[in-house]
XYZ file of C-alpha atoms in Angstrom:
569
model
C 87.626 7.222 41.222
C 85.474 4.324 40.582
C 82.526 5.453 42.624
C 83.137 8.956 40.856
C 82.265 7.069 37.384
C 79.661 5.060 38.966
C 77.685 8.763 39.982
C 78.465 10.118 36.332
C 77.099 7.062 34.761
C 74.052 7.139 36.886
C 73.592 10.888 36.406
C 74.120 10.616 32.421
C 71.106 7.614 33.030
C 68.666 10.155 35.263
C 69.588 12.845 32.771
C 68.538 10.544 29.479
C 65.443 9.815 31.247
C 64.068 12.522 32.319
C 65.298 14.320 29.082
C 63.206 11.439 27.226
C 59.953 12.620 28.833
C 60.454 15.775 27.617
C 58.470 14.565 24.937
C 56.009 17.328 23.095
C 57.415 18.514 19.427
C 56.092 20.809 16.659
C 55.186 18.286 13.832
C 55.353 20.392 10.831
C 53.958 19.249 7.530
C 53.029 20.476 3.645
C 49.891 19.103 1.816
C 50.200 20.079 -1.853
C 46.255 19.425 -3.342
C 46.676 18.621 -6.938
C 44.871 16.961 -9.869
C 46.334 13.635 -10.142
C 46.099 10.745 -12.986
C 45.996 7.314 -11.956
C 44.654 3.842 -13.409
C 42.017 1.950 -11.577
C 39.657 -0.528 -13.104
C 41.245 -0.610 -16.243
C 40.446 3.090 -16.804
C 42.541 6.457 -16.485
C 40.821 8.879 -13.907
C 41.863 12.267 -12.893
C 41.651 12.459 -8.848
C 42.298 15.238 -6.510
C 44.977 13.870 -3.829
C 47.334 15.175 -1.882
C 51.191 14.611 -2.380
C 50.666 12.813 -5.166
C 49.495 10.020 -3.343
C 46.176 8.209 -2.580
C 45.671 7.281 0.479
C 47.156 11.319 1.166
C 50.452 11.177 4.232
C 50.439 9.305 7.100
C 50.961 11.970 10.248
C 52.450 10.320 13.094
C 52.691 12.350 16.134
C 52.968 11.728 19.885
C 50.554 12.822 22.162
C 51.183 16.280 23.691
C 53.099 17.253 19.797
C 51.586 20.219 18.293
C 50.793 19.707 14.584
C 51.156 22.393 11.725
C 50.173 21.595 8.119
C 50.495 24.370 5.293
C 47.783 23.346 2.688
C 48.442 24.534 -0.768
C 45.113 24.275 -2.552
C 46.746 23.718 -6.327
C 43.467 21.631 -6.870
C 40.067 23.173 -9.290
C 37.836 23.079 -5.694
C 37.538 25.004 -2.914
C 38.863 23.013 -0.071
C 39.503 22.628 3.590
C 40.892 19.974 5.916
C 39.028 18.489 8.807
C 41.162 16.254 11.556
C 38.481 13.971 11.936
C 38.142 12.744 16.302
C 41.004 15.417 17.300
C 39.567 17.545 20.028
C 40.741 20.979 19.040
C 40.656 22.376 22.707
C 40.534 25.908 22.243
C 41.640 25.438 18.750
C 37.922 25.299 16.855
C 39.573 27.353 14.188
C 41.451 24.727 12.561
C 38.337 22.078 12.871
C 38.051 22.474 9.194
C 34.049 21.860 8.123
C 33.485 24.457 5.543
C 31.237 26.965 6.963
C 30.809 25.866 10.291
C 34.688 26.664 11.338
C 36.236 28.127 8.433
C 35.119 29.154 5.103
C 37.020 27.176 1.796
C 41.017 27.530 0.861
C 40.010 29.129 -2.691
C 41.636 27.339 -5.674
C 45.673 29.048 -5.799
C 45.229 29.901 -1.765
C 46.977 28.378 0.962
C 45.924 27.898 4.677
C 48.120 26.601 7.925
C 46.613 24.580 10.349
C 48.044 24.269 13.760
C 46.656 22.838 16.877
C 47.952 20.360 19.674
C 47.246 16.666 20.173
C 46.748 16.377 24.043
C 44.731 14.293 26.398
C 44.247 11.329 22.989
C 46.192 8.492 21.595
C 45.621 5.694 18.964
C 44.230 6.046 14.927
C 42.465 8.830 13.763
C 42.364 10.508 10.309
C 42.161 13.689 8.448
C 39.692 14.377 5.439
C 38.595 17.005 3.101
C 35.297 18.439 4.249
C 34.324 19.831 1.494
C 31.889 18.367 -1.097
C 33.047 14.458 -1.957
C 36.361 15.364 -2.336
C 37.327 12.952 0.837
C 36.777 10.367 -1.430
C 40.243 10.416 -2.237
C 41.431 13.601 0.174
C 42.052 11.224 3.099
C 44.988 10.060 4.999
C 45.774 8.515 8.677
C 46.445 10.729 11.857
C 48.645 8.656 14.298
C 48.964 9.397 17.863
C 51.186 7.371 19.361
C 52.084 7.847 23.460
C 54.583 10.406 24.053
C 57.926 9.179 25.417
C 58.431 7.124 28.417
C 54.670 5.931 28.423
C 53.748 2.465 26.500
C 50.965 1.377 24.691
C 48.137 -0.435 27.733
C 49.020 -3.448 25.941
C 52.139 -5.787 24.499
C 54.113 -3.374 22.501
C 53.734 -4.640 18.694
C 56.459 -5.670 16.285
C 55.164 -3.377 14.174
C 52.368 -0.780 13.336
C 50.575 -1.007 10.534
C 47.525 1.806 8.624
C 44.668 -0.256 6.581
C 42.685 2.689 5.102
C 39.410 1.198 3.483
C 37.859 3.503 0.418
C 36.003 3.581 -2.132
C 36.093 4.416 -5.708
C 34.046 5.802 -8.349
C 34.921 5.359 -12.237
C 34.071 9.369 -12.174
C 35.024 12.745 -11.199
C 33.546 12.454 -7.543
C 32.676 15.693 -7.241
C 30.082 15.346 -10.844
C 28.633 12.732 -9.543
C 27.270 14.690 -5.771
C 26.361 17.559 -8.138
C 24.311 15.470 -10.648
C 22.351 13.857 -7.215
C 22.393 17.279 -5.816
C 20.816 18.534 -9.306
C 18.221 15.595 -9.665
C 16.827 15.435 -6.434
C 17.975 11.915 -6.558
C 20.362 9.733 -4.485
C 23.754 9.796 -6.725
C 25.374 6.845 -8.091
C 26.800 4.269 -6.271
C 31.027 3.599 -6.554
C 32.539 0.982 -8.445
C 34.758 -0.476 -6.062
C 35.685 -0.399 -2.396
C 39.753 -0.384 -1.347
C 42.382 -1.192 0.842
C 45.363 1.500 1.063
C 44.189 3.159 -2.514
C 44.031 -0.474 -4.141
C 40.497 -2.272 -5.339
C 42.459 -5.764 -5.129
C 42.617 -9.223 -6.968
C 38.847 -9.303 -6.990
C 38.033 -6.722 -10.166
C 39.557 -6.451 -13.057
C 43.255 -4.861 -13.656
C 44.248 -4.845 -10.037
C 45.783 -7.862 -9.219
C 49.086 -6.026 -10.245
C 48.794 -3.326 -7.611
C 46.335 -5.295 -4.783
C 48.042 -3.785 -1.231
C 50.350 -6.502 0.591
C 51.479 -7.122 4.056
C 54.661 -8.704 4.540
C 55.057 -10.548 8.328
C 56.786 -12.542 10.383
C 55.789 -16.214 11.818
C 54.685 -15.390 15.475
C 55.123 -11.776 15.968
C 52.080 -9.457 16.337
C 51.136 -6.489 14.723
C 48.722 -3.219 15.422
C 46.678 -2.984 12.431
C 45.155 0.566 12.160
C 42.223 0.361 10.460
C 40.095 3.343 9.227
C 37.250 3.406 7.432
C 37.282 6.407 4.329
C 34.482 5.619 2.593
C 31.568 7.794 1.244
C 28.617 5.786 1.779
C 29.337 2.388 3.474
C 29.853 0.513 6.332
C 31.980 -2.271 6.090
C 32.839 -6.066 7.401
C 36.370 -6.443 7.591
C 38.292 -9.764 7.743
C 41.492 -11.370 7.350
C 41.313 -15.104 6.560
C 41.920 -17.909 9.724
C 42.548 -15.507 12.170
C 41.336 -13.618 14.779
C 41.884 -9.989 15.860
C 42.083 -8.495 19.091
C 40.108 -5.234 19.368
C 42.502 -2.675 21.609
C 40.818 0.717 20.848
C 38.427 2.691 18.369
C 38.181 6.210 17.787
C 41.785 6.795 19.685
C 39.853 5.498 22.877
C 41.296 3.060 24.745
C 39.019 -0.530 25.070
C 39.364 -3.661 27.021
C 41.083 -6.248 24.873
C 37.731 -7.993 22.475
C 38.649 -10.819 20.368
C 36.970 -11.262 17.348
C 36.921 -12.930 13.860
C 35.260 -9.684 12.058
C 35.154 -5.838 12.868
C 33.030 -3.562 11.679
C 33.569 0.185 11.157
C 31.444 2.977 9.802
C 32.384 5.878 7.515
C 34.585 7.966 9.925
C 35.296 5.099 12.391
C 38.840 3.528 13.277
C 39.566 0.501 14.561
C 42.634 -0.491 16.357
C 43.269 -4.655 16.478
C 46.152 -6.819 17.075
C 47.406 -9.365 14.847
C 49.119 -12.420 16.188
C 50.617 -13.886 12.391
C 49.945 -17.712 14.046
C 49.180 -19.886 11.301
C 50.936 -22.234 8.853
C 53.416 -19.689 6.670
C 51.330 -19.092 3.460
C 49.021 -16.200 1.829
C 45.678 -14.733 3.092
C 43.346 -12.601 2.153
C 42.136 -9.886 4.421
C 39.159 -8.625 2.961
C 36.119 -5.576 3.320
C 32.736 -5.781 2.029
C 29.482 -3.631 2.804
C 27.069 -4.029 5.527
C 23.904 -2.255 3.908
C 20.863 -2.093 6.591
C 18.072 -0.659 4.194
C 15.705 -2.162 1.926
C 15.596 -2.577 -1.545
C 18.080 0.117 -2.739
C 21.060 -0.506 -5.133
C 24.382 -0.608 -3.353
C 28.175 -1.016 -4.932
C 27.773 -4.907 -3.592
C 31.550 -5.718 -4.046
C 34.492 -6.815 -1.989
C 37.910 -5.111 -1.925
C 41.168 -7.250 -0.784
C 44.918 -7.248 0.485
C 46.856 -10.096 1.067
C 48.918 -11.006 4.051
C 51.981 -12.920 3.278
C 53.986 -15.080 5.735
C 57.631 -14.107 5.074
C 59.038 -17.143 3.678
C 56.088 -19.025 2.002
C 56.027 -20.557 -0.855
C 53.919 -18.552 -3.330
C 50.263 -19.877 -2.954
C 46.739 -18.747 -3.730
C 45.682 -16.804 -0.906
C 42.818 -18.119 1.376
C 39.833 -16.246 1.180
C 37.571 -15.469 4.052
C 34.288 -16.111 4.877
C 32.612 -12.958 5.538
C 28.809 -11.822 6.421
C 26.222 -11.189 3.972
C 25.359 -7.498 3.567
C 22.718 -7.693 5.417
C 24.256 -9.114 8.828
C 23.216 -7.146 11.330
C 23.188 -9.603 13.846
C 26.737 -9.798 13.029
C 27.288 -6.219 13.092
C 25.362 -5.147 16.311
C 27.064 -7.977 18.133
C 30.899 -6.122 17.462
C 29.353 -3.026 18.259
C 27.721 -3.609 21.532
C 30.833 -5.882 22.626
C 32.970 -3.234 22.786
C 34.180 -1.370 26.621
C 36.137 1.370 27.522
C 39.882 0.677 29.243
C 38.887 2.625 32.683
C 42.749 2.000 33.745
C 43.799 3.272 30.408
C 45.907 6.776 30.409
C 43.050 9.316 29.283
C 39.525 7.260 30.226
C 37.058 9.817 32.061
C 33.629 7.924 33.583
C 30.553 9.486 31.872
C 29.191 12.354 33.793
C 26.240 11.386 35.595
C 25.122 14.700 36.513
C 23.018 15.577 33.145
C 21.867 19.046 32.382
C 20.730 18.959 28.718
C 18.530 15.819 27.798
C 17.463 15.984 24.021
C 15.631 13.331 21.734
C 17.070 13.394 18.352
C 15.160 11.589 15.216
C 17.430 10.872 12.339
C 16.386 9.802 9.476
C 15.668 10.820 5.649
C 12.313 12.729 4.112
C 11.555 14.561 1.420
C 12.039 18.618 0.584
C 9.378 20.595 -1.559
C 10.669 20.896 -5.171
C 8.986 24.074 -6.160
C 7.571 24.103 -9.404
C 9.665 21.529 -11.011
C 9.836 18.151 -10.687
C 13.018 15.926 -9.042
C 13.760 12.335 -9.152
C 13.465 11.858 -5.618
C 9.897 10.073 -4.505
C 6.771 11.451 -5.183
C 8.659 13.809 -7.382
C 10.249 15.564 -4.879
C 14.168 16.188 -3.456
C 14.961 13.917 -1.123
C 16.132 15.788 2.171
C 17.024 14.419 5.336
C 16.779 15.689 9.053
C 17.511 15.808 12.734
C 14.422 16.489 14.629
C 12.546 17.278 10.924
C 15.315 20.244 10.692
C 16.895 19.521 7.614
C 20.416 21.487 7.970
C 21.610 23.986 5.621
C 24.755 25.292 5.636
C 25.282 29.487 5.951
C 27.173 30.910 2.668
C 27.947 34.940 4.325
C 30.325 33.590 6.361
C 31.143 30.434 9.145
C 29.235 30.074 11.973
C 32.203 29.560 14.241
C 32.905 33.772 12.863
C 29.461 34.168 13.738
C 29.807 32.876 17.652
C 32.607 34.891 17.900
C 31.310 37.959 16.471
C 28.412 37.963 17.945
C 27.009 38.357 14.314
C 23.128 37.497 14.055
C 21.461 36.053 11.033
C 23.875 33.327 10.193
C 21.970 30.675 12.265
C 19.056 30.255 15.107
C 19.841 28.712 18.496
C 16.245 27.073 18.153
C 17.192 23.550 17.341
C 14.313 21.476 19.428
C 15.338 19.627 22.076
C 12.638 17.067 21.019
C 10.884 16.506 17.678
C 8.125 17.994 17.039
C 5.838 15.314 16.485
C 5.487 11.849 18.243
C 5.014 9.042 16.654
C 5.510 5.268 16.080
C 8.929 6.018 14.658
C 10.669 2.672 13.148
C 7.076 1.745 11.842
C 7.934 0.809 7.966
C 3.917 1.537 7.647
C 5.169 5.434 8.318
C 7.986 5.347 5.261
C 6.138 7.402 3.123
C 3.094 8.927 5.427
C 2.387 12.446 3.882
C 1.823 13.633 7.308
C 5.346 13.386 8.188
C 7.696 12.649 5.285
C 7.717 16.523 4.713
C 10.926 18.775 6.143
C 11.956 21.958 5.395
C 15.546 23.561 5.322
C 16.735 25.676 8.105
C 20.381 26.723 10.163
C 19.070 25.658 13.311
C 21.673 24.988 16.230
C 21.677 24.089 20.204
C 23.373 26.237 22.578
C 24.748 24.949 25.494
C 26.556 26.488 29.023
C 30.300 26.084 28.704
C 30.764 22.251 30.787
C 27.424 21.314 30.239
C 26.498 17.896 30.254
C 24.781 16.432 27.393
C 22.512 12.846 27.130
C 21.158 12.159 23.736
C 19.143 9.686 22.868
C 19.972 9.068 18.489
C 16.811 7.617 17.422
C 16.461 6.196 13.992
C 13.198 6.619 11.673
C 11.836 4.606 9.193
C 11.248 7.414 6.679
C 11.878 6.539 2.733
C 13.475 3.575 4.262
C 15.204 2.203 7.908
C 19.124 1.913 7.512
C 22.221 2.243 10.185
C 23.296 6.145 10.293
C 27.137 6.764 11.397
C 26.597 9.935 13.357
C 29.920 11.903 14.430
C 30.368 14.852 16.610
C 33.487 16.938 16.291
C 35.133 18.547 18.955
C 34.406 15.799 21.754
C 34.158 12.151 22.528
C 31.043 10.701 23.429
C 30.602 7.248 25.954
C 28.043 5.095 24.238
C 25.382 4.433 27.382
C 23.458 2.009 25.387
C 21.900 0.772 21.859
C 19.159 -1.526 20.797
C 16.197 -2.058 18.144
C 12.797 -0.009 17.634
C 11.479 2.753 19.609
C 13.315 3.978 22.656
C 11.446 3.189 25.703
C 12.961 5.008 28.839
C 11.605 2.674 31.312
C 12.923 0.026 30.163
C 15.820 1.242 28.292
C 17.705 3.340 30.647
C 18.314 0.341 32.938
C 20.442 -1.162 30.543
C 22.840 1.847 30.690
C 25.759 1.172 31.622
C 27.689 3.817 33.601
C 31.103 1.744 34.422
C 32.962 1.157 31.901
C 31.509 2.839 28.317
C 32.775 2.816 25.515
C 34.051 6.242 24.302
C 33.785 7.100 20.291
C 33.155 10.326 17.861
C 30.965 8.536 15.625
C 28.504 5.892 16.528
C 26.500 3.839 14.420
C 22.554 4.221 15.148
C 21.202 0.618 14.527
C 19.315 0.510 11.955
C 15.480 0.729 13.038
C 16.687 1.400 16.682
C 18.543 4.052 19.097
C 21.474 4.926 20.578
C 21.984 6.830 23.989
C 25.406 8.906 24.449
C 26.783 11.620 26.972
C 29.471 14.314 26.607
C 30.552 16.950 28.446
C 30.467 20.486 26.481
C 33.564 21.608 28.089
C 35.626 23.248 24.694
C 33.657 26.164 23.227
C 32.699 26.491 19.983
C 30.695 25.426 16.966
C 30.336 21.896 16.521
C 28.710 20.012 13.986
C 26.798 16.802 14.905
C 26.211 15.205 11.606
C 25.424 11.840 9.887
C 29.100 10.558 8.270
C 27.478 9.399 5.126
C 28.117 12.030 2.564
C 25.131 11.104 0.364
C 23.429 12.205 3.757
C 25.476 15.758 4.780
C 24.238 17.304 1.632
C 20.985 16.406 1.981
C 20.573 18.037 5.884
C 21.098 15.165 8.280
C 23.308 16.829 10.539
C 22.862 19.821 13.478
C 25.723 21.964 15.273
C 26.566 23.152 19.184
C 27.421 26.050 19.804
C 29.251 25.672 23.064
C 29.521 29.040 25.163
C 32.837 30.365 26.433
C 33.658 29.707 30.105
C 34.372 32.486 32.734
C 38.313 32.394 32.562
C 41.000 32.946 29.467
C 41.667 29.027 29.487
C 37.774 28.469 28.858
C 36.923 31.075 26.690
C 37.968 30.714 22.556
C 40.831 32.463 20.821
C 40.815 34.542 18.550
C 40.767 33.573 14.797
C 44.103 33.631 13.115
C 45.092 36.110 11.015
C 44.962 34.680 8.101
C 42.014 32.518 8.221
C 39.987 32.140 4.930
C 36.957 34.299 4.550
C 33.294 33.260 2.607
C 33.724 36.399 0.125
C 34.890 35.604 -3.232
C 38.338 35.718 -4.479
C-alpha cells in the first residue's frame, strides 16, 4: 500500500510538471483610446491615453503566449498600435506603422490585434504610431520566460516597469502640426517623467512624484523604457549601482554600471541590489543632447526609492552627466555583450549577401514659392541616403507587397549614397551642394533569408547629433561603432563576431557610424526609421520589403478580414 502511494505521489509530481510546461496562453486584452484630463505642471491638459491611464497597461505575457488586444479608437485621431521590438513572424499585419502595415483605426472604429510572442523575452513596449500621439499612447510589453524556464540570472524579489516620458504643456498633436506647417523644428516639452509623473523637481508635482517602496537587501529587475519624443536620456538612481542583464528583450552578459543610457524606443533591463543605509533616494533622468547650439527641454525628471522602514528624509540626489556627455554615453553603449548561453542568442551571420552604406542625417526640402522657417528659408527634411521618406496615402505598403499593386512605392532605395563625401565635416553643415533632398517612397527589396550588413553613418548636415535608428520586424547584432567617417580597413577589424550585442534600435554616435547585421528571414514591409519623432515626419527613415520564401511557413498570410483600409470613413 505504501509503495502504491509513493507511485501516485510521484505520478501527481511528473504530471504537475510536465503540465507546468505546457505553458503558451491567449493573453486577451481591451485598449479603450479616450480624451483624458489630467493636471501636470500646475495646468489642466486634455491627453489622449488609453484606459484612463498614463503610462497606458502593462501587458505581461510569457514567451510562446499569443496576445490579442481589441482597440477601441474613442479618441479625435486616427490611430494605430505598434508593438515596438516584437518580431511579428508571419504576423506583419498587426506591426501597426500607419501606412506601411496597416492604414489608421478611424475615430469611432475598432481594430484587434493578435500575434504570438515566440523565440523573445525581457521589456519591450507598445506605442501609437501615428503622429505624436505616443507621447502619452505608450505602455510596457513584458515577456517573461514561459513556465519551467528561469530568468539567466538570480530570480528577483520583484519586477519592477520605469517608463521615462516626456511632456508638453500642449495638445501634442498641435504642436507636430504647427512644425509640420512652419517648416520649422516644433517646440521642445516642458518636462521629462518617470511612470506619467514630472517629479519633486518642477513645480506642483511633488504630490504625485512616482515612488518605489523596497526591502533592505533584496534585489529588484527594474524595467526601464525609454517613451520619449525627442530625447535620449541618463538615468540614475542615487549611491548605487545597476547591473545591466538585457536591452531590447536580448539577453546580455551581466555590466555593472552607475548610469544607463537609453534612446527613444530603447529598454533597459538592470538589477537593483537595495544595499545601502535604509533612507530615501532619488533615481533620476535627464537628456543627453549631442548637437550644437539648439534649444533642448534641459530638465531633470525624478522618483524616489524608499527603504521600507526609514525614517522620512530628504532624498539623496544623484550626480548625473552633463548633457553633453558623450564620453559617458558611448562608454554604456559600447560596454554592452550579448548572453551567447542565453535561451534565444543566434551568432551574427557571417555569410553577407546585401552590404549597403546608409547616411543619416537632416537637410533641407524645397519650399516652393513660399517661404518656411527652416534655414535658408526652406523646410527642413531629413534623409537616408538623400531619400527623404514619404509615406503612401492610397493605401499601406504592406497591401501593396501583397497585392502586387504598383505605384505605392519604388524598390530603388540605393544601396549607397549617391554622393561621397567628407561626411561628419561640420565645414559641410550647410554646403548648397549637398544640403538639398527631395521626397520620395523609396524601399530595398531583399530575398526571403537574406543577410543584411549596414553600415549607419551619421552626417553633419544642419548639425551632427546621435540618431536612435530602429528596425521593426527583426533584431539586429551591433558589429561595431565609433567616431567620424567609416573607414573599412580599419574599421571592420574591430568587429566583433562572438558575442554581439543584439538590439532593434541603436544609437548612431553622434558624428560617427554604426555597423549591424540581420537576417531577412520574416517577409514583409519593414520600416527602418530614425526613433525621434521630430525626425519620422521629416523623412529620416526607409522600409524592406522582405520577399516570401518558397514554402507556406515562409511565405505571409493573408490580411485579416477586417483590417483597416486608407479610404475615408
Amino acid at each position: 500500500m505504501a509503495s502504491h502511494q509513493v507511485f501516485l505521489f510521484a505520478w501527481a509530481i511528473a504530471l504537475v510538471a510536465s503540465l507546468s510546461m505546457v505553458s503558451s496562453e491567449v493573453i486577451e486584452h481591451s485598449f479603450h483610446v479616450e480624451n483624458l484630463t489630467v493636471t501636470r505642471l500646475c495646468r489642466r491638459q486634455v491627453i489622449t491615453a488609453v484606459n484612463g491611464s498614463l503610462p497606458g497597461p502593462t501587458l505581461r505575457v510569457r514567451e510562446g503566449d499569443t496576445l490579442v488586444v481589441h482597440v477601441f479608437n474613442k479618441s479625435p485621431y486616427d490611430l494605430t498600435i505598434h508593438w515596438h521590438g516584437v518580431f511579428q513572424l508571419l504576423s506583419g499585419w498587426a506591426d501597426g506603422p500607419e501606412f506601411a502595415t496597416q492604414c489608421a483605426i478611424r475615430p469611432g472604429k475598432s481594430y484587434t490585434y493578435r500575434f504570438n510572442l515566440t523565440g523573445q523575452e525581457g521589456t519591450l513596449w507598445w506605442h501609437a504610431h501615428v503622429s505624436w500621439l505616443r507621447a502619452t499612447v505608450h505602455g510596457a510589453l513584458i515577456i517573461r520566460p514561459k513556465n519551467g524556464r528561469s530568468f539567466p540570472f538570480p530570480k528577483p524579489y520583484r519586477e519592477v516597469p520605469i517608463l521615462l516620458g516626456e511632456w508638453w504643456n500642449a495638445n501634442v498633436v498641435d504642436v507636430e502640426n504647427e512644425g509640420l506647417a512652419t517648416g520649422a523644428a516644433p517646440n521642445n516639452s516642458d518636462a521629462y517623467t518617470i511612470n506619467g509623473q514630472p517629479g519633486d523637481l518642477y513645480p506642483c508635482s511633488s504630490n504625485k512624484t512616482y515612488k518605489l517602496i523596497v526591502k533592505q537587501g533584496k534585489t529588484y529587475l527594474l524595467r526601464i523604457i525609454n517613451a520619449a519624443l525627442n530625447n535620449q536620456l541618463f538615468f540614475k538612481i542615487a549611491n548605487h549601482n545597476m547591473k545591466v542583464v538585457a536591452v531590447d528583450a536580448a539577453y546580455t552578459n551581466p555590466y555593472i554600471t552607475d548610469v544607463v543610457v537609453v534612446a527613444p524606443g530603447q529598454t533597459t533591463d538592470v538589477l537593483l541590489t537595495a544595499n545601502q543605509a535604509p533612507a530615501s533616494y532619488y533615481m533620476a533622468a535627464n537628456p543627453y543632447v549631442s548637437i550644437v547650439g539648439v534649444p533642448f527641454d534641459n530638465t531633470t525628471t525624478t522618483g524616489i526609492i524608499v527603504y521600507e522602514g526609514a525614517k522620512p528624509s530628504t532624498p539623496e540626489m544623484p550626480i548625473l552627466p552633463a548633457f553633453n556627455d558623450t564620453p559617458t554615453a558611448h562608454k554604456f553603449f559600447t560596454n554592452l555583450t550579448g548572453l551567447v548561453n542565453g535561451p534565444f542568442w543566434i551568432p551574427p551571420p557571417r555569410q553577407v549577401d546585401e552590404q549597403m552604406f546608409i547616411t543619416i542625417g537632416l537637410g533641407l526640402v524645397a519650399c516652393g514659392n513660399a517661404t518656411c522657417a527652416g534655414p535658408n528659408g526652406q523646410r527642413l527634411g531629413a534623409s537616408m541616403n538623400n531619400a527623404s521618406f514619404q509615406f503612401p496615402t492610397k493605401m499601406s505598403m504592406l497591401e501593396a507587397f501583397f497585392n502586387n499593386v504598383n505605384g505605392i512605392y519604388t524598390t530603388d532605395f540605393p544601396d549607397q549614397p549617391p554622393l561621397k563625401f567628407d561626411y561628419t565635416n561640420p565645414n559641410n553643415s550647410f554646403n548648397p551642394a549637398i544640403i538639398m533632398t527631395t521626397k520620395s517612397t523609396k524601399v530595398k527589396k531583399l530575398k526571403f533569408n537574406a543577410t543584411v550588413e549596414i553600415v549607419m553613418q551619421n552626417t553633419a548636415l544642419i548639425g551632427v547629433e546621435n540618431h536612435p535608428i530602429h528596425l521593426h520586424g527583426f533584431n539586429f547584432h551591433v558589429l561595431a561603432q565609433g567616431f567620424g567617417n567609416y573607414n573599412p580597413t580599419i574599421d571592420r577589424k574591430k568587429f566583433n563576431l562572438f558575442n554581439p550585442q543584439e538590439r532593434n534600435t541603436i544609437a548612431v554616435p553622434v558624428g560617427g557610424w554604426a555597423v549591424v547585421r540581420f537576417r531577412a528571414n520574416n517577409p514583409g514591409v519593414w520600416l527602418m526609421h530614425c526613433h525621434l519623432d521630430v525626425h519620422l515626419p521629416w523623412g529620416l527613415a526607409t522600409a524592406f520589403v522582405v520577399e516570401n520564401g518558397s514554402t507556406p511557413s515562409t511565405r505571409l498570410p493573408p490580411p485579416p478580414p477586417d483590417l483597416p483600409k486608407c479610404s475615408s470613413p
